[in-house]
């Protein structure tokens, strides 16, 4: 039987496509804020337990246990803050964009519950600047939540106060890294900070801060309403629950699909996304955003399981699956991703700042038939300075994960097409010589 | 152009929302760009004054973010994605066509951008941060022309509603 979606966080927005983002529709037809009403009758510690029990792991990229992260807050240190990561910038990821535009109340409700659980009185949603409609809808949702007593002073008569601010970014991938986000929220360049201290200990304004992704926040109301055990009953191994995957590239039906973790890549790509477009064969696919190392046809029957992905030397990252048909040159794709990282490197750490630029330049000439015989080895060589060993999980010489991520495409080229590419480079070199002679 | 009294009051309200005033820097830069179409030197000095920062620090933050323009770019900013999912669906040809078409049009600023999180609609374009996709160079031109004539209502250069 063909695989199906299991809709939890996307159920409502798929059902009510005309007005799912409005307060009235969400409240009347989706029990919006009923989980908050339940949560306010619970102890904060009990909420953290429930989320821990659910096994929910962050949906932003790193896949860290959500309840576990919350429990890292140092006892009795206040104020504390919540920063919701709505900066979605990982190439080919477009799930948060949908959640923001189509179901902002679910995010706001999850953010209020989380703030209460961690006892924060100020929360921020750091929204990607380019999401203009998203900004309108999220702000309208926050305004409605204030107007209905779900935000502000003495929420639902509980004595608990919370202010929630929608903060627009201004175009910058690195603001999606949690510490870059905090720098940006403080009015600085979005430069990442060294960890430790982790944000949960010293984050925004040096106070304990929880940073969580939009999809993570959207899941929290469901866990509160239905219970952690219910959520943990879905999924596979330590990848519990459902997750939204953004599938794009050369596929028949690109889009967001919410599936129970454990479904295979083949089921997701073929059954749900309609397979490779135009009936072509699969060339390769990238399983977790541009930062993740690539997979090929031999991996199609592997399950979408975060720990299994790690065993395969990659990650499910941001849940973005890019599919390429057999006619697409992997070197071209590697160059374009390198160009992305070269543009987005914040410039703080030398290996990443310099290395990302060199990767882009060398991959450009390789993609354009002007490579030099040892170009792939050159890349693998200086890649060692960016990420020692050039492997995954990666070695680090930089403050944040952007540095080693720049090596994922090259690492994949070398692993799957090493011989082929070296042969191609030898031919390029012959042609270069002819060209030079011809033009001399 | 510097802040009027009304603008200054709006700016102060914005600042008051944050536990630390400096956090209002990005929102204030957006506000300035909404008004002037780009971030002027005067506006950066005004913001510095309001937040008790040096103008150099304001410029330092401002120049880090691609949405902030520090010189006039016209009425419409057209952002065309060429990242991988758009790359394999015609993004590069689209940006070239629009660049050529609008090379001499001072109202339209065409720029190549990184993934804007709408890859299921590749190739994707934004006009003043309103999404359109998938588009061809013809349908994209048609949309841009409609924004120019006012048949479609454009947001500000910072993407705020007008
Ligand atoms: C370069 C870089 C970019 C990132 N971009 C995002 C992003 O756009 N959205 C996001 O939620 N997390 C992003 N992350 C991950 C965050 O650092 C962080 O792990 C996440 O927001 C935590 O939330 P979660 O535990 O709910 O996943 C990025 C990380 C790095 C290193
Ligand atoms: S790759 Fe173009 S919008 Fe994502």
Coordinates of C-alpha atoms and ligand atoms in Angstrom, one line a residue:
Chain A
X1 CA 0.0 0.0 0.0
X2 CA 1.2 3.5 -0.9
X3 CA 2.5 5.5 2.1
X4 CA 0.1 8.1 3.5
X5 CA 0.6 11.4 5.4
X6 CA -0.1 11.4 9.1
X7 CA -1.2 14.9 9.8
X8 CA -0.9 16.4 13.2
X9 CA 0.5 19.9 12.9
X10 CA -0.7 20.3 9.3
X11 CA -4.2 18.7 9.7
X12 CA -6.1 22.0 10.3
X13 CA -4.3 24.1 7.7
X14 CA -4.9 21.4 5.1
X15 CA -8.6 21.1 6.0
X16 CA -9.5 24.8 6.1
X17 CA -7.5 26.3 3.3
X18 CA -9.5 29.6 3.1
X19 CA -9.1 31.0 6.6
X20 CA -7.0 28.7 8.8
X21 CA -4.9 31.6 9.9
X22 CA -7.8 33.6 11.4
X23 CA -8.6 33.6 15.1
X24 CA -12.2 32.7 14.6
X25 CA -11.5 29.7 12.4
X26 CA -8.7 28.4 14.6
X27 CA -10.6 28.8 17.8
X28 CA -13.9 27.4 16.5
X29 CA -12.7 24.6 14.3
X30 CA -9.3 23.7 15.7
X31 CA -9.7 24.1 19.5
X32 CA -6.9 26.8 19.3
X33 CA -5.8 27.8 22.8
X34 CA -7.6 24.8 24.5
X35 CA -4.1 23.3 25.1
X36 CA -3.1 26.5 26.7
X37 CA -6.2 26.4 29.0
X38 CA -5.2 22.9 30.0
X39 CA -1.5 23.9 30.5
X40 CA -2.4 26.8 32.8
X41 CA -3.9 24.3 35.2
X42 CA -0.6 22.3 35.3
X43 CA 2.7 22.9 37.1
X44 CA 5.5 24.1 34.8
X45 CA 7.6 21.1 35.8
X46 CA 4.8 18.7 34.8
X47 CA 4.7 20.3 31.3
X48 CA 8.4 19.8 30.9
X49 CA 7.9 16.2 31.9
X50 CA 5.1 15.7 29.4
X51 CA 7.2 17.1 26.6
X52 CA 10.2 15.0 27.7
X53 CA 8.0 11.9 27.7
X54 CA 6.9 12.6 24.1
X55 CA 10.4 12.2 22.9
X56 CA 10.0 15.3 20.7
X57 CA 13.3 16.4 19.2
X58 CA 13.8 19.9 17.8
X59 CA 12.7 20.4 14.2
X60 CA 15.2 23.2 13.4
X61 CA 18.1 21.1 12.4
X62 CA 20.1 19.7 15.3
X63 CA 17.3 17.3 16.6
X64 CA 18.0 17.9 20.2
X65 CA 15.5 16.7 22.8
X66 CA 13.1 19.5 23.5
X67 CA 12.1 18.6 27.0
X68 CA 15.8 17.9 27.8
X69 CA 16.8 21.3 26.5
X70 CA 14.2 23.0 28.7
X71 CA 15.4 21.1 31.7
X72 CA 18.9 22.6 31.2
X73 CA 17.8 26.0 32.5
X74 CA 19.8 26.8 35.6
X75 CA 17.5 26.7 38.7
X76 CA 16.2 30.0 40.1
X77 CA 18.0 32.2 37.6
X78 CA 15.6 34.9 36.2
X79 CA 14.7 36.5 33.9
X80 CA 14.5 33.8 31.3
X81 CA 13.5 34.2 27.7
X82 CA 12.0 32.2 24.8
X83 CA 13.2 32.9 21.3
X84 CA 11.2 31.1 18.6
X85 CA 13.3 30.5 15.5
X86 CA 11.2 31.5 12.5
X87 CA 14.2 32.4 10.4
X88 CA 13.9 29.4 8.1
X89 CA 16.8 29.8 5.7
X90 CA 18.2 26.4 5.1
X91 CA 18.0 25.9 1.3
X92 CA 15.0 23.9 0.2
X93 CA 13.2 24.1 3.5
X94 CA 9.8 25.6 3.3
X95 CA 7.7 24.0 6.1
X96 CA 8.0 26.8 8.7
X97 CA 7.0 29.3 6.0
X98 CA 3.7 27.3 5.5
X99 CA 3.1 27.0 9.2
X100 CA 3.6 30.8 9.7
X101 CA 1.3 31.8 6.9
X102 CA -1.3 29.1 7.4
X103 CA -1.5 28.4 11.1
X104 CA 0.1 31.2 13.1
X105 CA -2.2 30.6 16.1
X106 CA -0.7 27.1 16.6
X107 CA 2.8 28.7 16.8
X108 CA 1.6 31.4 19.2
X109 CA -0.2 28.9 21.4
X110 CA 2.9 26.6 21.5
X111 CA 5.1 29.6 22.3
X112 CA 2.8 30.7 25.2
X113 CA 2.8 27.2 26.7
X114 CA 6.5 26.9 26.3
X115 CA 7.1 30.3 27.9
X116 CA 4.9 29.3 30.9
X117 CA 6.7 25.9 31.2
X118 CA 10.1 27.6 31.3
X119 CA 8.7 30.6 33.3
X120 CA 9.7 33.3 30.9
X121 CA 7.8 36.6 30.8
X122 CA 9.2 37.8 27.5
X123 CA 9.1 35.8 24.3
X124 CA 10.2 36.7 20.8
X125 CA 9.4 35.2 17.5
X126 CA 12.4 35.9 15.3
X127 CA 10.8 36.0 11.8
X128 CA 12.7 35.8 8.6
X129 CA 12.6 39.3 7.1
X130 CA 11.5 38.2 3.7
X131 CA 8.3 36.6 5.0
X132 CA 6.1 39.7 4.5
X133 CA 2.7 38.0 4.5
X134 CA 3.9 35.8 7.3
X135 CA 4.7 38.9 9.4
X136 CA 1.2 40.3 8.8
X137 CA -0.5 37.1 9.8
X138 CA 1.8 36.3 12.8
X139 CA 1.3 39.9 14.1
X140 CA -2.4 39.6 13.6
X141 CA -2.4 36.3 15.5
X142 CA -0.4 37.8 18.4
X143 CA -2.8 40.8 18.5
X144 CA -5.8 38.5 18.7
X145 CA -4.2 36.5 21.4
X146 CA -3.7 39.7 23.4
X147 CA -7.3 40.8 22.8
X148 CA -8.6 37.5 24.0
X149 CA -6.6 37.3 27.2
X150 CA -4.1 34.6 26.1
X151 CA -1.2 37.1 26.2
X152 CA -0.4 40.1 28.4
X153 CA -1.1 40.4 32.1
X154 CA -2.7 37.6 34.2
X155 CA -3.3 35.2 31.4
X156 CA -6.6 33.3 31.9
X157 CA -6.7 34.5 35.5
X158 CA -3.6 32.5 36.3
X159 CA -1.5 35.3 37.6
X160 CA 1.0 34.5 34.8
X161 CA 2.2 37.4 32.6
X162 CA 3.7 37.1 29.2
X163 CA 4.7 39.5 26.4
X164 CA 5.3 38.1 22.9
X165 CA 7.0 40.2 20.3
X166 CA 7.2 39.4 16.6
X167 CA 10.7 40.5 15.5
X168 CA 11.4 40.8 11.8
X169 CA 14.9 39.9 10.6
X170 CA 16.4 41.5 7.5
X171 CA 17.9 38.9 5.2
X172 CA 20.6 36.8 6.6
X173 CA 21.0 33.0 6.8
X174 CA 23.3 32.9 9.8
X175 CA 20.6 34.6 12.0
X176 CA 19.0 31.1 11.9
X177 CA 21.8 29.7 14.0
X178 CA 20.6 30.0 17.5
X179 CA 23.4 32.1 18.8
X180 CA 23.5 34.2 15.6
X181 CA 19.8 34.7 16.2
X182 CA 20.4 36.0 19.7
X183 CA 23.1 38.4 18.5
X184 CA 20.7 39.7 15.9
X185 CA 17.9 40.1 18.4
X186 CA 20.2 42.2 20.5
X187 CA 20.7 44.6 17.5
X188 CA 24.0 43.3 16.5
X189 CA 25.4 41.6 13.3
X190 CA 24.1 38.1 13.5
X191 CA 27.4 36.6 14.4
X192 CA 27.3 33.2 16.2
X193 CA 28.9 32.9 19.7
X194 CA 31.1 30.2 21.1
X195 CA 29.3 27.4 23.0
X196 CA 29.4 26.8 25.9
X197 CA 27.9 28.7 27.5
X198 CA 24.8 27.3 25.8
X199 CA 21.9 29.7 25.4
X200 CA 19.9 27.8 28.0
X201 CA 22.5 29.0 30.5
X202 CA 23.6 32.4 29.0
X203 CA 21.5 33.5 26.0
X204 CA 19.7 36.7 25.2
X205 CA 21.1 39.6 27.3
X206 CA 23.2 36.9 28.9
X207 CA 20.1 35.5 30.6
X208 CA 19.0 31.8 30.3
X209 CA 17.2 31.5 27.0
X210 CA 15.4 28.7 25.1
X211 CA 15.6 28.8 21.3
X212 CA 13.1 26.5 19.6
X213 CA 12.0 26.1 16.0
X214 CA 8.6 27.0 14.7
X215 CA 7.6 23.4 14.0
X216 CA 8.7 22.4 17.4
X217 CA 6.5 25.1 18.9
X218 CA 3.6 24.0 16.7
X219 CA 3.9 20.5 18.0
X220 CA 3.7 21.4 21.7
X221 CA 0.0 22.2 21.9
X222 CA -0.8 18.7 20.5
X223 CA 1.5 17.0 23.1
X224 CA -0.2 19.0 25.9
X225 CA -3.7 18.1 24.6
X226 CA -3.2 14.5 23.8
X227 CA -0.3 13.6 26.2
X228 CA 3.4 12.8 25.7
X229 CA 2.7 9.0 25.6
X230 CA 0.4 9.5 22.6
X231 CA 3.1 11.3 20.7
X232 CA 5.8 8.9 21.7
X233 CA 3.5 6.1 20.3
X234 CA 4.1 7.4 16.8
X235 CA 7.4 7.3 14.9
X236 CA 10.4 5.0 15.1
X237 CA 13.1 4.4 17.7
X238 CA 14.2 7.7 19.1
X239 CA 12.6 9.6 16.3
X240 CA 9.1 9.9 17.7
X241 CA 6.0 11.5 16.3
X242 CA 5.5 13.0 12.9
X243 CA 7.6 15.5 11.0
X244 CA 7.0 17.7 8.0
X245 CA 9.4 17.1 5.1
X246 CA 9.8 19.7 2.3
X247 CA 10.3 17.8 -0.9
X248 CA 11.5 19.8 -4.0
X249 CA 13.8 19.7 -7.0
X250 CA 13.1 17.3 -9.9
X251 CA 9.9 15.7 -8.5
X252 CA 6.4 15.5 -9.8
X253 CA 4.6 16.9 -6.8
X254 CA 6.9 19.2 -4.8
X255 CA 5.5 20.2 -1.4
X256 CA 5.3 19.7 2.3
X257 CA 4.4 16.2 3.5
X258 CA 3.8 15.4 7.2
X259 CA 4.7 11.8 7.8
X260 CA 5.2 9.5 10.8
X261 CA 9.0 9.1 11.2
X262 CA 10.1 5.7 10.0
X263 CA 8.5 6.0 6.5
X264 CA 11.2 5.4 3.9
X265 CA 12.8 7.9 1.5
X266 CA 11.3 5.9 -1.4
X267 CA 7.8 6.2 0.1
X268 CA 8.2 9.9 0.6
X269 CA 9.7 10.7 -2.8
X270 CA 7.7 8.2 -4.9
X271 CA 4.3 7.7 -3.2
X272 CA 3.8 11.2 -1.8
X273 CA 5.9 13.5 -4.0
X274 CA 5.0 11.5 -7.2
X275 CA 8.6 10.4 -8.0
X276 CA 11.3 11.9 -10.2
X277 CA 9.7 14.3 -12.7
X278 CA 9.3 13.4 -16.3
X279 CA 9.8 9.7 -15.6
X280 CA 13.5 10.2 -15.4
X281 CA 15.8 8.1 -13.1
X282 CA 17.0 9.4 -9.8
X283 CA 20.5 10.8 -9.8
X284 CA 21.0 11.7 -6.1
X285 CA 19.2 13.4 -3.3
X286 CA 20.0 15.6 -0.4
X287 CA 18.2 14.5 2.7
X288 CA 18.3 17.3 5.2
X289 CA 18.9 20.7 3.7
X290 CA 22.0 22.1 1.9
X291 CA 24.1 21.5 4.9
X292 CA 23.7 17.7 4.9
X293 CA 25.8 15.2 3.0
X294 CA 24.1 13.5 0.0
X295 CA 22.5 10.1 -0.5
X296 CA 21.8 8.1 -3.7
X297 CA 19.4 5.5 -5.0
X298 CA 20.9 2.7 -2.8
X299 CA 19.6 4.6 0.2
X300 CA 16.0 4.9 -0.9
X301 CA 14.7 2.2 1.3
X302 CA 16.3 3.6 4.5
X303 CA 13.8 4.9 7.0
X304 CA 13.5 8.6 7.9
X305 CA 15.0 8.2 11.3
X306 CA 17.4 10.8 12.7
X307 CA 19.8 8.3 14.2
X308 CA 19.8 6.1 11.2
X309 CA 20.7 9.1 9.0
X310 CA 23.7 9.8 11.3
X311 CA 24.8 6.2 10.8
X312 CA 24.7 6.8 7.0
X313 CA 27.0 9.8 7.5
X314 CA 24.4 12.5 7.0
X315 CA 21.4 14.1 8.8
X316 CA 17.7 14.8 8.5
X317 CA 18.6 18.4 9.4
X318 CA 15.9 20.8 8.6
X319 CA 13.7 18.2 6.9
X320 CA 14.4 19.4 3.4
X321 CA 14.7 16.7 0.7
X322 CA 16.1 17.9 -2.6
X323 CA 15.7 15.4 -5.5
X324 CA 17.9 15.5 -8.6
X325 CA 17.4 13.5 -11.8
X326 CA 20.1 11.6 -13.6
X327 CA 20.8 14.5 -16.0
X328 CA 21.8 16.9 -13.3
X329 CA 25.5 17.4 -12.9
X330 CA 26.4 16.9 -9.2
X331 CA 29.3 19.3 -9.6
X332 CA 26.9 22.1 -10.6
X333 CA 24.8 21.5 -7.6
X334 CA 27.9 21.4 -5.3
X335 CA 29.0 24.7 -6.8
X336 CA 25.6 26.4 -6.2
X337 CA 25.5 25.2 -2.6
X338 CA 29.1 26.4 -2.2
X339 CA 28.1 29.8 -3.6
X340 CA 25.3 29.9 -1.0
X341 CA 27.7 29.3 1.9
X342 CA 30.3 31.7 0.5
X343 CA 27.6 34.4 0.4
X344 CA 26.2 33.6 3.9
X345 CA 29.4 33.0 5.9
X346 CA 29.4 35.7 8.5
X347 CA 33.1 36.2 8.3
X348 CA 33.9 35.7 11.9
X349 CA 36.0 32.5 11.6
X350 CA 38.8 32.4 9.1
X351 CA 38.5 28.8 7.9
X352 CA 34.9 29.4 6.9
X353 CA 35.2 32.9 5.6
X354 CA 38.2 32.1 3.4
X355 CA 37.4 28.4 2.7
X356 CA 33.8 29.0 1.5
X357 CA 35.1 31.5 -1.1
X358 CA 37.7 29.1 -2.4
X359 CA 35.3 26.2 -2.5
X360 CA 33.0 28.4 -4.7
X361 CA 35.8 29.4 -7.0
X362 CA 37.2 26.0 -7.6
X363 CA 33.8 24.3 -7.9
X364 CA 32.9 27.0 -10.4
X365 CA 35.7 26.2 -12.8
X366 CA 35.1 22.4 -12.3
X367 CA 31.4 22.8 -13.2
X368 CA 32.4 24.8 -16.2
X369 CA 34.8 22.4 -17.7
X370 CA 37.9 24.3 -16.7
X371 CA 39.0 22.3 -13.8
X372 CA 42.6 21.4 -13.0
X373 CA 43.7 17.8 -12.6
X374 CA 44.1 17.9 -8.8
X375 CA 41.1 20.2 -8.0
X376 CA 39.1 17.6 -6.1
X377 CA 42.2 16.8 -4.0
X378 CA 42.8 20.5 -3.5
X379 CA 39.3 20.9 -2.1
X380 CA 39.6 17.8 0.1
X381 CA 42.9 19.2 1.3
X382 CA 42.0 22.6 2.4
X383 CA 38.6 21.2 3.5
X384 CA 40.6 19.6 6.2
X385 CA 41.3 23.1 7.7
X386 CA 37.6 23.9 7.7
X387 CA 36.5 20.5 9.0
X388 CA 39.2 18.2 10.1
X389 CA 38.9 14.7 8.5
X390 CA 36.2 15.9 6.1
X391 CA 33.7 13.4 7.4
X392 CA 30.2 13.4 9.0
X393 CA 29.5 14.1 11.9
X394 CA 32.0 16.7 11.2
X395 CA 35.1 18.0 13.0
X396 CA 35.0 21.6 13.8
X397 CA 37.5 24.5 13.6
X398 CA 34.7 27.2 13.5
X399 CA 32.3 28.6 16.1
X400 CA 29.2 27.4 14.3
X401 CA 28.1 24.5 12.1
X402 CA 28.1 26.6 9.0
X403 CA 31.8 26.0 8.6
X404 CA 31.8 22.2 8.3
X405 CA 28.5 22.3 6.4
X406 CA 30.4 24.0 3.5
X407 CA 32.2 20.7 3.0
X408 CA 29.1 18.5 2.7
X409 CA 28.8 18.8 -1.1
X410 CA 32.5 18.2 -1.7
X411 CA 32.6 15.3 0.7
X412 CA 29.7 13.8 -1.3
X413 CA 31.3 14.4 -4.7
X414 CA 34.5 12.7 -3.5
X415 CA 32.6 9.7 -1.9
X416 CA 30.3 8.9 -4.8
X417 CA 31.9 10.3 -8.0
X418 CA 35.6 10.6 -7.0
X419 CA 37.0 8.5 -9.8
X420 CA 34.6 9.9 -12.4
X421 CA 35.4 13.5 -11.5
X422 CA 39.2 12.9 -11.5
X423 CA 38.9 11.5 -15.0
X424 CA 36.8 14.4 -16.1
X425 CA 39.3 16.9 -14.6
X426 CA 42.2 15.2 -16.5
X427 CA 40.2 15.8 -19.7
X428 CA 39.5 19.4 -18.7
X429 CA 43.2 19.9 -18.2
X430 CA 43.9 18.7 -21.7
X431 CA 41.4 21.1 -23.1
X432 CA 42.8 24.0 -21.0
X433 CA 46.2 23.4 -22.5
X434 CA 44.8 23.4 -26.0
X435 CA 42.9 26.6 -25.2
X436 CA 46.0 28.3 -23.8
X437 CA 48.0 27.3 -26.8
X438 CA 45.3 28.5 -29.2
X439 CA 45.0 31.8 -27.5
X440 CA 48.7 32.4 -27.2
Chain B
X1 CA 15.4 63.3 6.1
X2 CA 15.1 63.1 9.9
X3 CA 12.3 61.8 12.2
X4 CA 9.2 63.9 12.5
X5 CA 7.6 64.1 16.0
X6 CA 5.0 61.5 15.1
X7 CA 7.7 59.2 13.8
X8 CA 9.8 59.7 16.8
X9 CA 6.9 58.8 19.0
X10 CA 6.3 55.6 17.0
X11 CA 9.9 54.8 17.2
X12 CA 9.9 55.3 21.0
X13 CA 6.9 52.9 21.3
X14 CA 8.8 50.3 19.3
X15 CA 11.9 50.7 21.6
X16 CA 9.7 50.4 24.7
X17 CA 8.6 46.9 23.7
X18 CA 12.0 45.5 24.3
X19 CA 13.8 44.8 27.6
X20 CA 16.9 46.4 26.1
X21 CA 16.6 49.4 23.7
X22 CA 19.2 48.2 21.3
X23 CA 17.0 45.3 20.3
X24 CA 14.8 47.8 18.4
X25 CA 17.6 48.5 15.9
X26 CA 16.4 46.1 13.1
X27 CA 12.7 47.2 13.5
X28 CA 13.8 50.9 13.4
X29 CA 15.9 50.3 10.2
X30 CA 12.8 48.7 8.6
X31 CA 10.7 51.7 9.6
X32 CA 13.2 54.1 8.1
X33 CA 13.4 52.1 4.9
X34 CA 9.6 51.9 4.7
X35 CA 9.5 55.7 4.8
X36 CA 12.4 56.6 2.5
X37 CA 12.7 53.6 0.2
X38 CA 16.3 52.9 1.5
X39 CA 18.2 53.5 4.7
X40 CA 19.6 57.0 4.5
X41 CA 22.6 58.3 6.5
X42 CA 20.3 60.8 8.3
X43 CA 18.0 58.0 9.4
X44 CA 21.0 56.0 10.7
X45 CA 22.1 59.0 12.7
X46 CA 18.6 59.6 14.0
X47 CA 18.4 55.9 15.1
X48 CA 21.8 56.1 16.7
X49 CA 20.7 59.2 18.6
X50 CA 17.5 57.5 19.8
X51 CA 19.2 54.4 21.0
X52 CA 22.3 56.0 22.4
X53 CA 24.6 54.2 19.9
X54 CA 27.3 55.6 17.6
X55 CA 26.2 56.0 14.0
X56 CA 29.1 53.6 13.0
X57 CA 27.5 50.9 15.1
X58 CA 24.2 51.4 13.4
X59 CA 25.8 51.2 10.0
X60 CA 27.7 48.1 11.1
X61 CA 24.5 46.3 11.8
X62 CA 22.6 47.7 8.9
X63 CA 25.2 46.7 6.3
X64 CA 25.2 43.1 7.5
X65 CA 21.7 42.4 6.3
X66 CA 20.8 42.1 2.6
X67 CA 17.3 43.6 2.9
X68 CA 18.6 46.9 3.9
X69 CA 19.6 49.1 0.9
X70 CA 21.9 52.0 1.5
X71 CA 21.2 53.8 -1.7
X72 CA 18.0 54.4 -3.7
X73 CA 17.0 51.4 -5.7
X74 CA 13.7 52.5 -7.1
X75 CA 10.1 51.5 -6.2
X76 CA 10.3 47.7 -6.7
X77 CA 12.8 45.2 -5.5
X78 CA 12.4 42.0 -7.5
X79 CA 14.1 39.0 -5.9
X80 CA 14.7 35.9 -8.0
X81 CA 15.9 32.7 -6.4
X82 CA 18.6 30.7 -8.1
X83 CA 19.4 28.3 -5.2
X84 CA 19.3 24.6 -6.0
X85 CA 15.6 23.7 -6.4
X86 CA 15.1 26.9 -8.5
X87 CA 18.4 26.2 -10.3
X88 CA 17.0 22.9 -11.7
X89 CA 13.7 24.6 -12.6
X90 CA 14.9 27.6 -14.6
X91 CA 15.9 30.2 -11.9
X92 CA 19.1 31.4 -13.6
X93 CA 17.5 32.0 -17.0
X94 CA 14.7 33.9 -15.2
X95 CA 17.0 36.3 -13.4
X96 CA 19.0 36.9 -16.6
X97 CA 15.8 37.7 -18.6
X98 CA 14.5 40.1 -16.0
X99 CA 17.9 41.8 -15.5
X100 CA 18.1 42.4 -19.3
X101 CA 14.5 43.6 -19.5
X102 CA 14.8 46.0 -16.6
X103 CA 18.5 47.1 -17.0
X104 CA 17.5 50.7 -17.8
X105 CA 14.4 50.9 -15.6
X106 CA 15.2 52.9 -12.5
X107 CA 12.0 51.9 -10.8
X108 CA 12.8 48.2 -10.9
X109 CA 15.8 46.6 -9.1
X110 CA 16.3 42.9 -10.0
X111 CA 18.4 40.9 -7.7
X112 CA 19.5 37.2 -7.4
X113 CA 18.7 35.8 -4.0
X114 CA 19.2 32.7 -2.0
X115 CA 16.4 30.2 -1.3
X116 CA 13.3 32.1 -0.1
X117 CA 11.6 29.0 1.3
X118 CA 9.0 28.5 -1.5
X119 CA 10.9 25.8 -3.4
X120 CA 7.7 23.8 -4.2
X121 CA 6.9 26.8 -6.5
X122 CA 10.2 26.9 -8.3
X123 CA 11.3 29.1 -10.0
X124 CA 10.2 31.7 -7.4
X125 CA 10.2 35.5 -7.5
X126 CA 9.3 38.1 -4.9
X127 CA 8.2 41.6 -5.7
X128 CA 8.7 43.8 -2.6
X129 CA 8.5 40.5 -0.7
X130 CA 5.2 39.3 -2.1
X131 CA 5.7 35.7 -3.4
X132 CA 5.0 34.6 -7.0
X133 CA 5.7 31.1 -8.4
X134 CA 6.2 29.3 -10.5
X135 CA 6.8 32.1 -13.0
X136 CA 8.1 32.3 -16.5
X137 CA 10.0 35.3 -17.8
X138 CA 6.7 36.4 -19.5
X139 CA 4.4 35.9 -16.5
X140 CA 7.1 37.5 -14.2
X141 CA 7.3 40.6 -16.5
X142 CA 3.5 40.8 -16.6
X143 CA 3.4 40.8 -12.8
X144 CA 6.1 43.4 -12.5
X145 CA 4.3 45.6 -15.0
X146 CA 1.0 45.3 -12.9
X147 CA 2.9 46.4 -9.8
X148 CA 4.3 49.3 -11.8
X149 CA 0.9 50.5 -13.0
X150 CA -0.7 50.0 -9.6
X151 CA -3.0 47.2 -10.8
X152 CA -1.3 45.1 -8.1
X153 CA -0.6 46.9 -4.9
X154 CA 3.0 46.7 -3.9
X155 CA 4.3 46.5 -0.3
X156 CA 7.2 48.9 0.7
X157 CA 10.8 48.2 -0.1
X158 CA 11.0 46.6 3.3
X159 CA 7.9 44.4 2.6
X160 CA 5.6 46.2 5.0
X161 CA 2.0 46.6 4.1
X162 CA 1.0 50.0 2.5
Ligands
LIG1 C1 24.0 28.0 10.1 C2 22.8 27.6 10.8 C3 21.5 27.9 10.4 C4 20.4 27.5 11.1 N1 19.1 28.0 10.6 C5 18.0 27.6 11.3 C6 16.7 28.1 10.9 O1 16.6 28.8 9.9 N2 15.7 27.7 11.6 C7 15.8 26.9 12.7 O2 14.8 26.6 13.4 N3 17.0 26.5 13.1 C8 18.1 26.8 12.4 N4 19.3 26.3 12.9 C9 19.4 25.5 14.1 C10 19.4 26.4 15.4 O3 20.7 26.7 15.7 C11 18.8 25.7 16.6 O4 19.3 24.4 16.7 C12 17.3 25.5 16.5 O5 16.6 26.7 16.2 C13 16.8 25.0 17.9 O6 15.4 24.7 17.8 P1 14.9 23.2 18.0 O7 15.6 22.6 19.1 O8 13.4 23.4 18.2 O9 15.2 22.6 16.7 C14 20.5 26.7 12.2 C15 21.8 26.3 12.6 C16 22.9 26.7 11.9 C17 24.2 26.3 12.4
LIG2 S1 15.5 27.0 -3.9 FE1 14.4 28.7 -4.7 S2 12.9 29.1 -3.2 FE2 14.1 27.5 -2.4

